[in-house]
mmCIF file of N, CA and C in Angstrom:
data_model
loop_
_atom_site.group_PDB
_atom_site.id
_atom_site.type_symbol
_atom_site.label_atom_id
_atom_site.label_comp_id
_atom_site.label_asym_id
_atom_site.label_seq_id
_atom_site.Cartn_x
_atom_site.Cartn_y
_atom_site.Cartn_z
ATOM 1 N N MET R 17 -170.545 33.451 -10.114
ATOM 2 C CA MET R 17 -169.141 33.604 -9.798
ATOM 3 C C MET R 17 -168.844 32.803 -8.529
ATOM 4 N N THR R 18 -167.817 32.007 -8.596
ATOM 5 C CA THR R 18 -167.439 31.190 -7.449
ATOM 6 C C THR R 18 -166.593 32.019 -6.475
ATOM 7 N N PRO R 19 -166.472 31.569 -5.255
ATOM 8 C CA PRO R 19 -165.628 32.294 -4.291
ATOM 9 C C PRO R 19 -164.177 32.393 -4.765
ATOM 10 N N GLU R 20 -163.693 31.355 -5.444
ATOM 11 C CA GLU R 20 -162.317 31.390 -5.951
ATOM 12 C C GLU R 20 -162.160 32.473 -7.004
ATOM 13 N N ASP R 21 -163.176 32.602 -7.884
ATOM 14 C CA ASP R 21 -163.133 33.649 -8.903
ATOM 15 C C ASP R 21 -163.158 35.037 -8.258
ATOM 16 N N ALA R 22 -163.968 35.196 -7.233
ATOM 17 C CA ALA R 22 -164.059 36.480 -6.537
ATOM 18 C C ALA R 22 -162.724 36.829 -5.879
ATOM 19 N N LEU R 23 -162.106 35.853 -5.246
ATOM 20 C CA LEU R 23 -160.799 36.096 -4.626
ATOM 21 C C LEU R 23 -159.744 36.434 -5.668
ATOM 22 N N ARG R 24 -159.785 35.738 -6.794
ATOM 23 C CA ARG R 24 -158.840 36.009 -7.876
ATOM 24 C C ARG R 24 -159.035 37.439 -8.400
ATOM 25 N N GLU R 25 -160.294 37.859 -8.533
ATOM 26 C CA GLU R 25 -160.572 39.214 -9.007
ATOM 27 C C GLU R 25 -160.097 40.257 -7.994
ATOM 28 N N ILE R 26 -160.291 39.996 -6.710
ATOM 29 C CA ILE R 26 -159.802 40.914 -5.681
ATOM 30 C C ILE R 26 -158.284 41.035 -5.758
ATOM 31 N N ARG R 27 -157.608 39.904 -5.896
ATOM 32 C CA ARG R 27 -156.134 39.919 -5.991
ATOM 33 C C ARG R 27 -155.678 40.672 -7.248
ATOM 34 N N ASP R 28 -156.395 40.492 -8.348
ATOM 35 C CA ASP R 28 -156.052 41.215 -9.580
ATOM 36 C C ASP R 28 -156.214 42.723 -9.395
ATOM 37 N N ARG R 29 -157.283 43.127 -8.725
ATOM 38 C CA ARG R 29 -157.499 44.561 -8.463
ATOM 39 C C ARG R 29 -156.413 45.115 -7.543
ATOM 40 N N GLU R 30 -156.026 44.342 -6.531
ATOM 41 C CA GLU R 30 -154.942 44.772 -5.646
ATOM 42 C C GLU R 30 -153.637 44.928 -6.419
ATOM 43 N N ASP R 31 -153.364 43.984 -7.321
ATOM 44 C CA ASP R 31 -152.158 44.077 -8.148
ATOM 45 C C ASP R 31 -152.200 45.307 -9.056
ATOM 46 N N GLN R 32 -153.368 45.623 -9.605
ATOM 47 C CA GLN R 32 -153.498 46.812 -10.447
ATOM 48 C C GLN R 32 -153.229 48.079 -9.636
ATOM 49 N N THR R 33 -153.746 48.130 -8.416
ATOM 50 C CA THR R 33 -153.520 49.287 -7.558
ATOM 51 C C THR R 33 -152.041 49.402 -7.187
ATOM 52 N N THR R 34 -151.431 48.278 -6.860
ATOM 53 C CA THR R 34 -150.004 48.276 -6.529
ATOM 54 C C THR R 34 -149.180 48.769 -7.704
ATOM 55 N N ASP R 35 -149.481 48.280 -8.887
ATOM 56 C CA ASP R 35 -148.744 48.710 -10.074
ATOM 57 C C ASP R 35 -148.968 50.183 -10.380
ATOM 58 N N ALA R 36 -150.185 50.676 -10.139
ATOM 59 C CA ALA R 36 -150.467 52.093 -10.372
ATOM 60 C C ALA R 36 -149.710 52.979 -9.380
ATOM 61 N N ALA R 37 -149.587 52.523 -8.140
ATOM 62 C CA ALA R 37 -148.903 53.312 -7.114
ATOM 63 C C ALA R 37 -147.389 53.156 -7.173
ATOM 64 N N LEU R 38 -146.935 51.963 -7.529
ATOM 65 C CA LEU R 38 -145.498 51.677 -7.519
ATOM 66 C C LEU R 38 -145.055 51.067 -8.841
ATOM 67 N N GLY R 39 -145.458 51.685 -9.911
ATOM 68 C CA GLY R 39 -145.042 51.187 -11.223
ATOM 69 C C GLY R 39 -143.538 51.290 -11.374
ATOM 70 N N PRO R 40 -143.022 50.918 -12.508
ATOM 71 C CA PRO R 40 -141.567 50.990 -12.688
ATOM 72 C C PRO R 40 -141.058 52.424 -12.537
ATOM 73 N N VAL R 41 -139.851 52.547 -12.030
ATOM 74 C CA VAL R 41 -139.244 53.864 -11.864
ATOM 75 C C VAL R 41 -138.921 54.398 -13.257
ATOM 76 N N PRO R 42 -139.394 55.598 -13.580
ATOM 77 C CA PRO R 42 -139.119 56.143 -14.918
ATOM 78 C C PRO R 42 -137.622 56.327 -15.148
ATOM 79 N N ARG R 43 -137.194 56.014 -16.341
ATOM 80 C CA ARG R 43 -135.757 56.138 -16.655
ATOM 81 C C ARG R 43 -135.276 57.574 -16.538
ATOM 82 N N TRP R 44 -136.130 58.528 -16.944
ATOM 83 C CA TRP R 44 -135.723 59.937 -16.841
ATOM 84 C C TRP R 44 -135.437 60.301 -15.394
ATOM 85 N N PHE R 45 -136.207 59.738 -14.475
ATOM 86 C CA PHE R 45 -135.997 60.032 -13.060
ATOM 87 C C PHE R 45 -134.703 59.392 -12.566
ATOM 88 N N LEU R 46 -134.487 58.131 -12.929
ATOM 89 C CA LEU R 46 -133.247 57.454 -12.525
ATOM 90 C C LEU R 46 -132.025 58.218 -13.016
ATOM 91 N N LEU R 47 -132.031 58.589 -14.291
ATOM 92 C CA LEU R 47 -130.884 59.271 -14.880
ATOM 93 C C LEU R 47 -130.698 60.665 -14.283
ATOM 94 N N SER R 48 -131.782 61.430 -14.189
ATOM 95 C CA SER R 48 -131.686 62.796 -13.652
ATOM 96 C C SER R 48 -131.209 62.795 -12.203
ATOM 97 N N ALA R 49 -131.768 61.912 -11.403
ATOM 98 C CA ALA R 49 -131.373 61.847 -9.997
ATOM 99 C C ALA R 49 -129.917 61.394 -9.857
ATOM 100 N N ALA R 50 -129.504 60.426 -10.667
ATOM 101 C CA ALA R 50 -128.110 59.968 -10.606
ATOM 102 C C ALA R 50 -127.155 61.100 -10.973
ATOM 103 N N ILE R 51 -127.504 61.872 -11.989
ATOM 104 C CA ILE R 51 -126.648 62.999 -12.392
ATOM 105 C C ILE R 51 -126.592 64.042 -11.274
ATOM 106 N N LEU R 52 -127.754 64.376 -10.696
ATOM 107 C CA LEU R 52 -127.759 65.363 -9.616
ATOM 108 C C LEU R 52 -127.005 64.873 -8.381
ATOM 109 N N LEU R 53 -127.121 63.590 -8.064
ATOM 110 C CA LEU R 53 -126.354 63.035 -6.948
ATOM 111 C C LEU R 53 -124.858 63.137 -7.215
ATOM 112 N N CYS R 54 -124.475 62.801 -8.435
ATOM 113 C CA CYS R 54 -123.061 62.851 -8.814
ATOM 114 C C CYS R 54 -122.546 64.294 -8.739
ATOM 115 N N VAL R 55 -123.315 65.221 -9.274
ATOM 116 C CA VAL R 55 -122.901 66.630 -9.261
ATOM 117 C C VAL R 55 -122.808 67.156 -7.829
ATOM 118 N N SER R 56 -123.824 66.875 -7.011
ATOM 119 C CA SER R 56 -123.805 67.406 -5.644
ATOM 120 C C SER R 56 -122.661 66.829 -4.819
ATOM 121 N N GLY R 57 -122.317 65.570 -5.069
ATOM 122 C CA GLY R 57 -121.201 64.972 -4.336
ATOM 123 C C GLY R 57 -119.839 65.422 -4.830
ATOM 124 N N ALA R 58 -119.752 65.750 -6.123
ATOM 125 C CA ALA R 58 -118.462 66.118 -6.717
ATOM 126 C C ALA R 58 -118.130 67.598 -6.572
ATOM 127 N N ILE R 59 -119.081 68.414 -6.224
ATOM 128 C CA ILE R 59 -118.878 69.871 -6.160
ATOM 129 C C ILE R 59 -117.663 70.280 -5.323
ATOM 130 N N PRO R 60 -117.389 69.656 -4.159
ATOM 131 C CA PRO R 60 -116.238 70.100 -3.368
ATOM 132 C C PRO R 60 -114.892 69.985 -4.094
ATOM 133 N N ASP R 61 -114.791 69.132 -5.099
ATOM 134 C CA ASP R 61 -113.540 69.016 -5.847
ATOM 135 C C ASP R 61 -113.313 70.199 -6.787
ATOM 136 N N TYR R 62 -114.356 70.940 -7.108
ATOM 137 C CA TYR R 62 -114.254 71.957 -8.143
ATOM 138 C C TYR R 62 -114.545 73.383 -7.677
ATOM 139 N N VAL R 63 -115.189 73.534 -6.508
ATOM 140 C CA VAL R 63 -115.620 74.853 -6.050
ATOM 141 C C VAL R 63 -115.241 75.015 -4.587
ATOM 142 N N SER R 64 -114.723 76.192 -4.248
ATOM 143 C CA SER R 64 -114.513 76.458 -2.825
ATOM 144 C C SER R 64 -115.832 77.015 -2.276
ATOM 145 N N GLY R 65 -116.168 76.666 -1.074
ATOM 146 C CA GLY R 65 -117.461 77.042 -0.501
ATOM 147 C C GLY R 65 -118.602 76.331 -1.227
ATOM 148 N N PRO R 66 -118.594 74.985 -1.235
ATOM 149 C CA PRO R 66 -119.561 74.243 -2.056
ATOM 150 C C PRO R 66 -120.978 74.165 -1.503
ATOM 151 N N LEU R 67 -121.181 74.573 -0.253
ATOM 152 C CA LEU R 67 -122.479 74.368 0.387
ATOM 153 C C LEU R 67 -123.670 74.962 -0.375
ATOM 154 N N PRO R 68 -123.615 76.208 -0.860
ATOM 155 C CA PRO R 68 -124.776 76.729 -1.592
ATOM 156 C C PRO R 68 -125.083 75.929 -2.863
ATOM 157 N N TYR R 69 -124.049 75.499 -3.547
ATOM 158 C CA TYR R 69 -124.252 74.721 -4.774
ATOM 159 C C TYR R 69 -124.850 73.344 -4.459
ATOM 160 N N GLN R 70 -124.366 72.751 -3.374
ATOM 161 C CA GLN R 70 -124.922 71.464 -2.969
ATOM 162 C C GLN R 70 -126.373 71.614 -2.527
ATOM 163 N N ALA R 71 -126.704 72.708 -1.872
ATOM 164 C CA ALA R 71 -128.087 72.947 -1.456
ATOM 165 C C ALA R 71 -129.005 73.059 -2.674
ATOM 166 N N VAL R 72 -128.528 73.720 -3.718
ATOM 167 C CA VAL R 72 -129.324 73.833 -4.943
ATOM 168 C C VAL R 72 -129.517 72.454 -5.576
ATOM 169 N N ALA R 73 -128.453 71.665 -5.635
ATOM 170 C CA ALA R 73 -128.554 70.321 -6.228
ATOM 171 C C ALA R 73 -129.523 69.453 -5.425
ATOM 172 N N ILE R 74 -129.476 69.535 -4.109
ATOM 173 C CA ILE R 74 -130.384 68.744 -3.275
ATOM 174 C C ILE R 74 -131.826 69.235 -3.436
ATOM 175 N N ALA R 75 -132.009 70.549 -3.543
ATOM 176 C CA ALA R 75 -133.356 71.086 -3.782
ATOM 177 C C ALA R 75 -133.898 70.571 -5.122
ATOM 178 N N LEU R 76 -133.057 70.520 -6.134
ATOM 179 C CA LEU R 76 -133.483 69.980 -7.425
ATOM 180 C C LEU R 76 -133.841 68.502 -7.317
ATOM 181 N N LEU R 77 -133.102 67.761 -6.490
ATOM 182 C CA LEU R 77 -133.444 66.352 -6.251
ATOM 183 C C LEU R 77 -134.826 66.215 -5.618
ATOM 184 N N VAL R 78 -135.119 67.088 -4.662
ATOM 185 C CA VAL R 78 -136.433 67.058 -4.015
ATOM 186 C C VAL R 78 -137.528 67.383 -5.036
ATOM 187 N N VAL R 79 -137.288 68.371 -5.881
ATOM 188 C CA VAL R 79 -138.268 68.727 -6.919
ATOM 189 C C VAL R 79 -138.490 67.551 -7.858
ATOM 190 N N LEU R 80 -137.417 66.885 -8.250
ATOM 191 C CA LEU R 80 -137.546 65.698 -9.112
ATOM 192 C C LEU R 80 -138.386 64.623 -8.446
ATOM 193 N N GLY R 81 -138.151 64.399 -7.155
ATOM 194 C CA GLY R 81 -138.923 63.401 -6.423
ATOM 195 C C GLY R 81 -140.398 63.746 -6.377
ATOM 196 N N VAL R 82 -140.699 65.024 -6.152
ATOM 197 C CA VAL R 82 -142.100 65.458 -6.118
ATOM 198 C C VAL R 82 -142.748 65.268 -7.485
ATOM 199 N N ILE R 83 -142.046 65.653 -8.543
ATOM 200 C CA ILE R 83 -142.586 65.491 -9.904
ATOM 201 C C ILE R 83 -142.833 64.017 -10.199
ATOM 202 N N SER R 84 -141.876 63.175 -9.850
ATOM 203 C CA SER R 84 -142.031 61.746 -10.100
ATOM 204 C C SER R 84 -143.199 61.169 -9.309
ATOM 205 N N ASN R 85 -143.337 61.591 -8.054
ATOM 206 C CA ASN R 85 -144.424 61.093 -7.218
ATOM 207 C C ASN R 85 -145.784 61.573 -7.732
ATOM 208 N N ARG R 86 -145.857 62.789 -8.236
ATOM 209 C CA ARG R 86 -147.113 63.325 -8.768
ATOM 210 C C ARG R 86 -147.548 62.597 -10.038
ATOM 211 N N SER R 87 -146.587 61.993 -10.740
ATOM 212 C CA SER R 87 -146.932 61.302 -11.983
ATOM 213 C C SER R 87 -147.518 59.912 -11.730
ATOM 214 N N ARG R 88 -147.541 59.483 -10.475
ATOM 215 C CA ARG R 88 -148.126 58.175 -10.138
ATOM 216 C C ARG R 88 -149.640 58.232 -10.320
ATOM 217 N N ARG R 89 -150.208 57.130 -10.771
ATOM 218 C CA ARG R 89 -151.647 57.088 -11.028
ATOM 219 C C ARG R 89 -152.458 56.815 -9.770
ATOM 220 N N ALA R 90 -151.822 56.365 -8.704
ATOM 221 C CA ALA R 90 -152.538 56.067 -7.463
ATOM 222 C C ALA R 90 -151.675 56.497 -6.284
ATOM 223 N N ARG R 91 -152.303 56.773 -5.183
ATOM 224 C CA ARG R 91 -151.610 57.174 -3.966
ATOM 225 C C ARG R 91 -151.866 56.138 -2.880
ATOM 226 N N LEU R 92 -150.892 55.982 -2.024
ATOM 227 C CA LEU R 92 -151.031 55.053 -0.905
ATOM 228 C C LEU R 92 -151.221 55.844 0.379
ATOM 229 N N ARG R 93 -152.144 55.382 1.211
ATOM 230 C CA ARG R 93 -152.341 56.032 2.503
ATOM 231 C C ARG R 93 -151.288 55.533 3.486
ATOM 232 N N ARG R 94 -151.056 56.338 4.499
ATOM 233 C CA ARG R 94 -150.071 55.964 5.517
ATOM 234 C C ARG R 94 -150.542 54.712 6.247
ATOM 235 N N SER R 95 -149.634 53.773 6.393
ATOM 236 C CA SER R 95 -149.965 52.510 7.044
ATOM 237 C C SER R 95 -148.666 51.859 7.497
ATOM 238 N N ARG R 96 -148.797 50.620 7.955
ATOM 239 C CA ARG R 96 -147.576 49.872 8.288
ATOM 240 C C ARG R 96 -146.703 49.727 7.051
ATOM 241 N N TYR R 97 -147.333 49.634 5.873
ATOM 242 C CA TYR R 97 -146.578 49.513 4.625
ATOM 243 C C TYR R 97 -145.668 50.714 4.422
ATOM 244 N N THR R 98 -146.218 51.932 4.564
ATOM 245 C CA THR R 98 -145.391 53.108 4.315
ATOM 246 C C THR R 98 -144.284 53.225 5.353
ATOM 247 N N ASN R 99 -144.535 52.777 6.575
ATOM 248 C CA ASN R 99 -143.479 52.790 7.588
ATOM 249 C C ASN R 99 -142.360 51.827 7.211
ATOM 250 N N ARG R 100 -142.710 50.627 6.749
ATOM 251 C CA ARG R 100 -141.684 49.662 6.327
ATOM 252 C C ARG R 100 -140.945 50.169 5.091
ATOM 253 N N SER R 101 -141.671 50.784 4.184
ATOM 254 C CA SER R 101 -141.036 51.329 2.985
ATOM 255 C C SER R 101 -140.071 52.444 3.350
ATOM 256 N N GLY R 102 -140.457 53.261 4.331
ATOM 257 C CA GLY R 102 -139.568 54.314 4.797
ATOM 258 C C GLY R 102 -138.277 53.749 5.366
ATOM 259 N N LEU R 103 -138.379 52.635 6.074
ATOM 260 C CA LEU R 103 -137.187 51.978 6.606
ATOM 261 C C LEU R 103 -136.297 51.468 5.466
ATOM 262 N N LEU R 104 -136.906 50.872 4.447
ATOM 263 C CA LEU R 104 -136.126 50.420 3.285
ATOM 264 C C LEU R 104 -135.421 51.598 2.614
ATOM 265 N N LEU R 105 -136.120 52.716 2.493
ATOM 266 C CA LEU R 105 -135.530 53.912 1.888
ATOM 267 C C LEU R 105 -134.359 54.423 2.714
ATOM 268 N N LEU R 106 -134.513 54.436 4.033
ATOM 269 C CA LEU R 106 -133.415 54.877 4.902
ATOM 270 C C LEU R 106 -132.206 53.953 4.777
ATOM 271 N N LEU R 107 -132.458 52.653 4.658
ATOM 272 C CA LEU R 107 -131.346 51.710 4.465
ATOM 273 C C LEU R 107 -130.626 51.970 3.145
ATOM 274 N N MET R 108 -131.388 52.278 2.105
ATOM 275 C CA MET R 108 -130.769 52.579 0.813
ATOM 276 C C MET R 108 -129.931 53.859 0.905
ATOM 277 N N ILE R 109 -130.447 54.868 1.566
ATOM 278 C CA ILE R 109 -129.694 56.112 1.724
ATOM 279 C C ILE R 109 -128.424 55.868 2.534
ATOM 280 N N ALA R 110 -128.525 55.044 3.573
ATOM 281 C CA ALA R 110 -127.333 54.706 4.366
ATOM 282 C C ALA R 110 -126.295 53.990 3.509
ATOM 283 N N ALA R 111 -126.742 53.095 2.639
ATOM 284 C CA ALA R 111 -125.808 52.397 1.744
ATOM 285 C C ALA R 111 -125.147 53.383 0.789
ATOM 286 N N MET R 112 -125.922 54.322 0.252
ATOM 287 C CA MET R 112 -125.354 55.319 -0.661
ATOM 288 C C MET R 112 -124.309 56.179 0.046
ATOM 289 N N LEU R 113 -124.618 56.604 1.256
ATOM 290 C CA LEU R 113 -123.666 57.420 2.012
ATOM 291 C C LEU R 113 -122.414 56.624 2.371
ATOM 292 N N ALA R 114 -122.593 55.355 2.724
ATOM 293 C CA ALA R 114 -121.437 54.517 3.053
ATOM 294 C C ALA R 114 -120.527 54.358 1.842
ATOM 295 N N VAL R 115 -121.106 54.153 0.681
ATOM 296 C CA VAL R 115 -120.301 54.036 -0.545
ATOM 297 C C VAL R 115 -119.581 55.350 -0.825
ATOM 298 N N PHE R 116 -120.304 56.470 -0.713
ATOM 299 C CA PHE R 116 -119.702 57.776 -0.974
ATOM 300 C C PHE R 116 -118.531 58.041 -0.034
ATOM 301 N N ILE R 117 -118.774 57.877 1.260
ATOM 302 C CA ILE R 117 -117.729 58.164 2.249
ATOM 303 C C ILE R 117 -116.563 57.189 2.094
ATOM 304 N N GLY R 118 -116.883 55.902 1.922
ATOM 305 C CA GLY R 118 -115.818 54.904 1.774
ATOM 306 C C GLY R 118 -114.941 55.167 0.567
ATOM 307 N N LEU R 119 -115.550 55.419 -0.584
ATOM 308 C CA LEU R 119 -114.748 55.684 -1.786
ATOM 309 C C LEU R 119 -113.979 56.999 -1.673
ATOM 310 N N ARG R 120 -114.599 57.980 -1.065
ATOM 311 C CA ARG R 120 -113.905 59.266 -0.915
ATOM 312 C C ARG R 120 -112.684 59.124 0.003
ATOM 313 N N VAL R 121 -112.832 58.407 1.088
ATOM 314 C CA VAL R 121 -111.707 58.206 2.006
ATOM 315 C C VAL R 121 -110.601 57.400 1.329
ATOM 316 N N VAL R 122 -110.970 56.317 0.649
ATOM 317 C CA VAL R 122 -109.970 55.494 -0.047
ATOM 318 C C VAL R 122 -109.258 56.310 -1.119
ATOM 319 N N ALA R 123 -110.015 57.104 -1.878
ATOM 320 C CA ALA R 123 -109.400 57.924 -2.932
ATOM 321 C C ALA R 123 -108.477 58.985 -2.334
ATOM 322 N N ALA R 124 -108.870 59.563 -1.204
ATOM 323 C CA ALA R 124 -108.018 60.565 -0.554
ATOM 324 C C ALA R 124 -106.748 59.920 -0.007
ATOM 325 N N LEU R 125 -106.890 58.730 0.596
ATOM 326 C CA LEU R 125 -105.712 58.032 1.124
ATOM 327 C C LEU R 125 -104.774 57.594 0.003
ATOM 328 N N ALA R 126 -105.349 57.254 -1.150
ATOM 329 C CA ALA R 126 -104.530 56.856 -2.301
ATOM 330 C C ALA R 126 -104.003 58.071 -3.052
ATOM 331 N N ASP R 127 -104.352 59.260 -2.566
ATOM 332 C CA ASP R 127 -103.900 60.522 -3.138
ATOM 333 C C ASP R 127 -104.352 60.704 -4.595
ATOM 334 N N PHE R 128 -105.589 60.285 -4.875
ATOM 335 C CA PHE R 128 -106.165 60.531 -6.193
ATOM 336 C C PHE R 128 -106.557 62.003 -6.291
ATOM 337 N N ALA R 129 -106.612 62.516 -7.501
ATOM 338 C CA ALA R 129 -106.835 63.942 -7.718
ATOM 339 C C ALA R 129 -108.229 64.410 -7.303
ATOM 340 N N TYR R 130 -109.270 63.638 -7.547
ATOM 341 C CA TYR R 130 -110.643 64.081 -7.297
ATOM 342 C C TYR R 130 -111.394 63.080 -6.412
ATOM 343 N N PRO R 131 -111.083 63.046 -5.118
ATOM 344 C CA PRO R 131 -111.708 62.039 -4.246
ATOM 345 C C PRO R 131 -113.222 62.202 -4.115
ATOM 346 N N ALA R 132 -113.731 63.433 -4.054
ATOM 347 C CA ALA R 132 -115.178 63.631 -3.919
ATOM 348 C C ALA R 132 -115.906 63.169 -5.177
ATOM 349 N N THR R 133 -115.288 63.387 -6.326
ATOM 350 C CA THR R 133 -115.898 62.953 -7.590
ATOM 351 C C THR R 133 -115.969 61.436 -7.656
ATOM 352 N N ILE R 134 -114.934 60.774 -7.207
ATOM 353 C CA ILE R 134 -114.929 59.302 -7.194
ATOM 354 C C ILE R 134 -116.025 58.792 -6.266
ATOM 355 N N GLY R 135 -116.124 59.386 -5.079
ATOM 356 C CA GLY R 135 -117.180 58.996 -4.157
ATOM 357 C C GLY R 135 -118.568 59.288 -4.713
ATOM 358 N N ALA R 136 -118.705 60.423 -5.395
ATOM 359 C CA ALA R 136 -120.000 60.807 -5.957
ATOM 360 C C ALA R 136 -120.430 59.860 -7.069
ATOM 361 N N VAL R 137 -119.504 59.449 -7.898
ATOM 362 C CA VAL R 137 -119.831 58.494 -8.966
ATOM 363 C C VAL R 137 -120.274 57.167 -8.349
ATOM 364 N N GLY R 138 -119.572 56.726 -7.313
ATOM 365 C CA GLY R 138 -119.975 55.500 -6.626
ATOM 366 C C GLY R 138 -121.352 55.623 -6.006
ATOM 367 N N MET R 139 -121.641 56.790 -5.410
ATOM 368 C CA MET R 139 -122.949 57.006 -4.810
ATOM 369 C C MET R 139 -124.042 57.004 -5.885
ATOM 370 N N ALA R 140 -123.792 57.649 -7.013
ATOM 371 C CA ALA R 140 -124.785 57.694 -8.090
ATOM 372 C C ALA R 140 -125.035 56.303 -8.666
ATOM 373 N N LEU R 141 -123.970 55.510 -8.798
ATOM 374 C CA LEU R 141 -124.144 54.140 -9.295
ATOM 375 C C LEU R 141 -124.915 53.288 -8.291
ATOM 376 N N THR R 142 -124.651 53.507 -7.015
ATOM 377 C CA THR R 142 -125.398 52.795 -5.977
ATOM 378 C C THR R 142 -126.879 53.142 -6.067
ATOM 379 N N TRP R 143 -127.181 54.412 -6.275
ATOM 380 C CA TRP R 143 -128.562 54.865 -6.464
ATOM 381 C C TRP R 143 -129.201 54.146 -7.650
ATOM 382 N N ALA R 144 -128.487 54.144 -8.771
ATOM 383 C CA ALA R 144 -129.052 53.552 -9.996
ATOM 384 C C ALA R 144 -129.299 52.053 -9.840
ATOM 385 N N VAL R 145 -128.477 51.378 -9.067
ATOM 386 C CA VAL R 145 -128.633 49.936 -8.877
ATOM 387 C C VAL R 145 -129.705 49.634 -7.827
ATOM 388 N N LEU R 146 -129.711 50.390 -6.741
ATOM 389 C CA LEU R 146 -130.619 50.071 -5.633
ATOM 390 C C LEU R 146 -132.045 50.580 -5.823
ATOM 391 N N THR R 147 -132.257 51.597 -6.627
ATOM 392 C CA THR R 147 -133.609 52.136 -6.784
ATOM 393 C C THR R 147 -134.578 51.122 -7.387
ATOM 394 N N PRO R 148 -134.233 50.432 -8.473
ATOM 395 C CA PRO R 148 -135.164 49.395 -8.958
ATOM 396 C C PRO R 148 -135.383 48.286 -7.920
ATOM 397 N N TRP R 149 -134.328 47.914 -7.202
ATOM 398 C CA TRP R 149 -134.472 46.912 -6.142
ATOM 399 C C TRP R 149 -135.447 47.420 -5.073
ATOM 400 N N LEU R 150 -135.289 48.692 -4.663
ATOM 401 C CA LEU R 150 -136.163 49.265 -3.653
ATOM 402 C C LEU R 150 -137.616 49.248 -4.133
ATOM 403 N N ASN R 151 -137.838 49.569 -5.390
ATOM 404 C CA ASN R 151 -139.193 49.561 -5.940
ATOM 405 C C ASN R 151 -139.803 48.157 -5.873
ATOM 406 N N ARG R 152 -139.017 47.148 -6.245
ATOM 407 C CA ARG R 152 -139.511 45.759 -6.165
ATOM 408 C C ARG R 152 -139.773 45.352 -4.713
ATOM 409 N N ALA R 153 -138.885 45.755 -3.814
ATOM 410 C CA ALA R 153 -139.064 45.412 -2.394
ATOM 411 C C ALA R 153 -140.304 46.092 -1.827
ATOM 412 N N MET R 154 -140.565 47.330 -2.237
ATOM 413 C CA MET R 154 -141.750 48.031 -1.770
ATOM 414 C C MET R 154 -143.022 47.368 -2.300
ATOM 415 N N LYS R 155 -142.984 46.925 -3.542
ATOM 416 C CA LYS R 155 -144.139 46.210 -4.100
ATOM 417 C C LYS R 155 -144.390 44.915 -3.333
ATOM 418 N N ALA R 156 -143.326 44.188 -3.055
ATOM 419 C CA ALA R 156 -143.468 42.913 -2.319
ATOM 420 C C ALA R 156 -144.008 43.179 -0.916
ATOM 421 N N THR R 157 -143.545 44.231 -0.277
ATOM 422 C CA THR R 157 -144.037 44.577 1.061
ATOM 423 C C THR R 157 -145.523 44.933 1.000
ATOM 424 N N LEU R 158 -145.916 45.694 0.003
ATOM 425 C CA LEU R 158 -147.319 46.085 -0.124
ATOM 426 C C LEU R 158 -148.190 44.862 -0.402
ATOM 427 N N ARG R 159 -147.727 43.967 -1.245
ATOM 428 C CA ARG R 159 -148.523 42.771 -1.553
ATOM 429 C C ARG R 159 -148.705 41.898 -0.306
ATOM 430 N N ARG R 160 -147.674 41.814 0.531
ATOM 431 C CA ARG R 160 -147.802 41.043 1.775
ATOM 432 C C ARG R 160 -148.782 41.733 2.715
ATOM 433 N N GLU R 161 -148.797 43.064 2.660
ATOM 434 C CA GLU R 161 -149.672 43.852 3.525
ATOM 435 C C GLU R 161 -151.138 43.659 3.144
ATOM 436 N N LEU R 162 -151.397 43.572 1.846
ATOM 437 C CA LEU R 162 -152.787 43.423 1.386
ATOM 438 C C LEU R 162 -153.200 42.028 1.606
#
């Protein structure tokens, strides 16, 4: 085996580990999380005292995340990679909140009937669009790290 072959094999093994740890986001997770995000954001339009209902929806989101993470075939140890990935995740959450708040304010100013629902739908769509991007960005960050 030549040194080039050995390096190629190492890179292939690293790619296999990356794919096992950060494989594609399951569709069931994307859909379930988007629905829960939409429901938790829209609750104030339909219920007075929405906080307990929103807490339940957020708890269900956390459970979904744990289930999805447990289904991964490999785990990553804490490193500079996980810190950078955490920053990417925080940026995505900030974008989702900005979309939610922005659409809700615009809908309220335009005197639409369900401003929280409009903001929640925008937030859920932002989640559905940015999650695959985040997964690809995390893979690229991990590959640069290795």
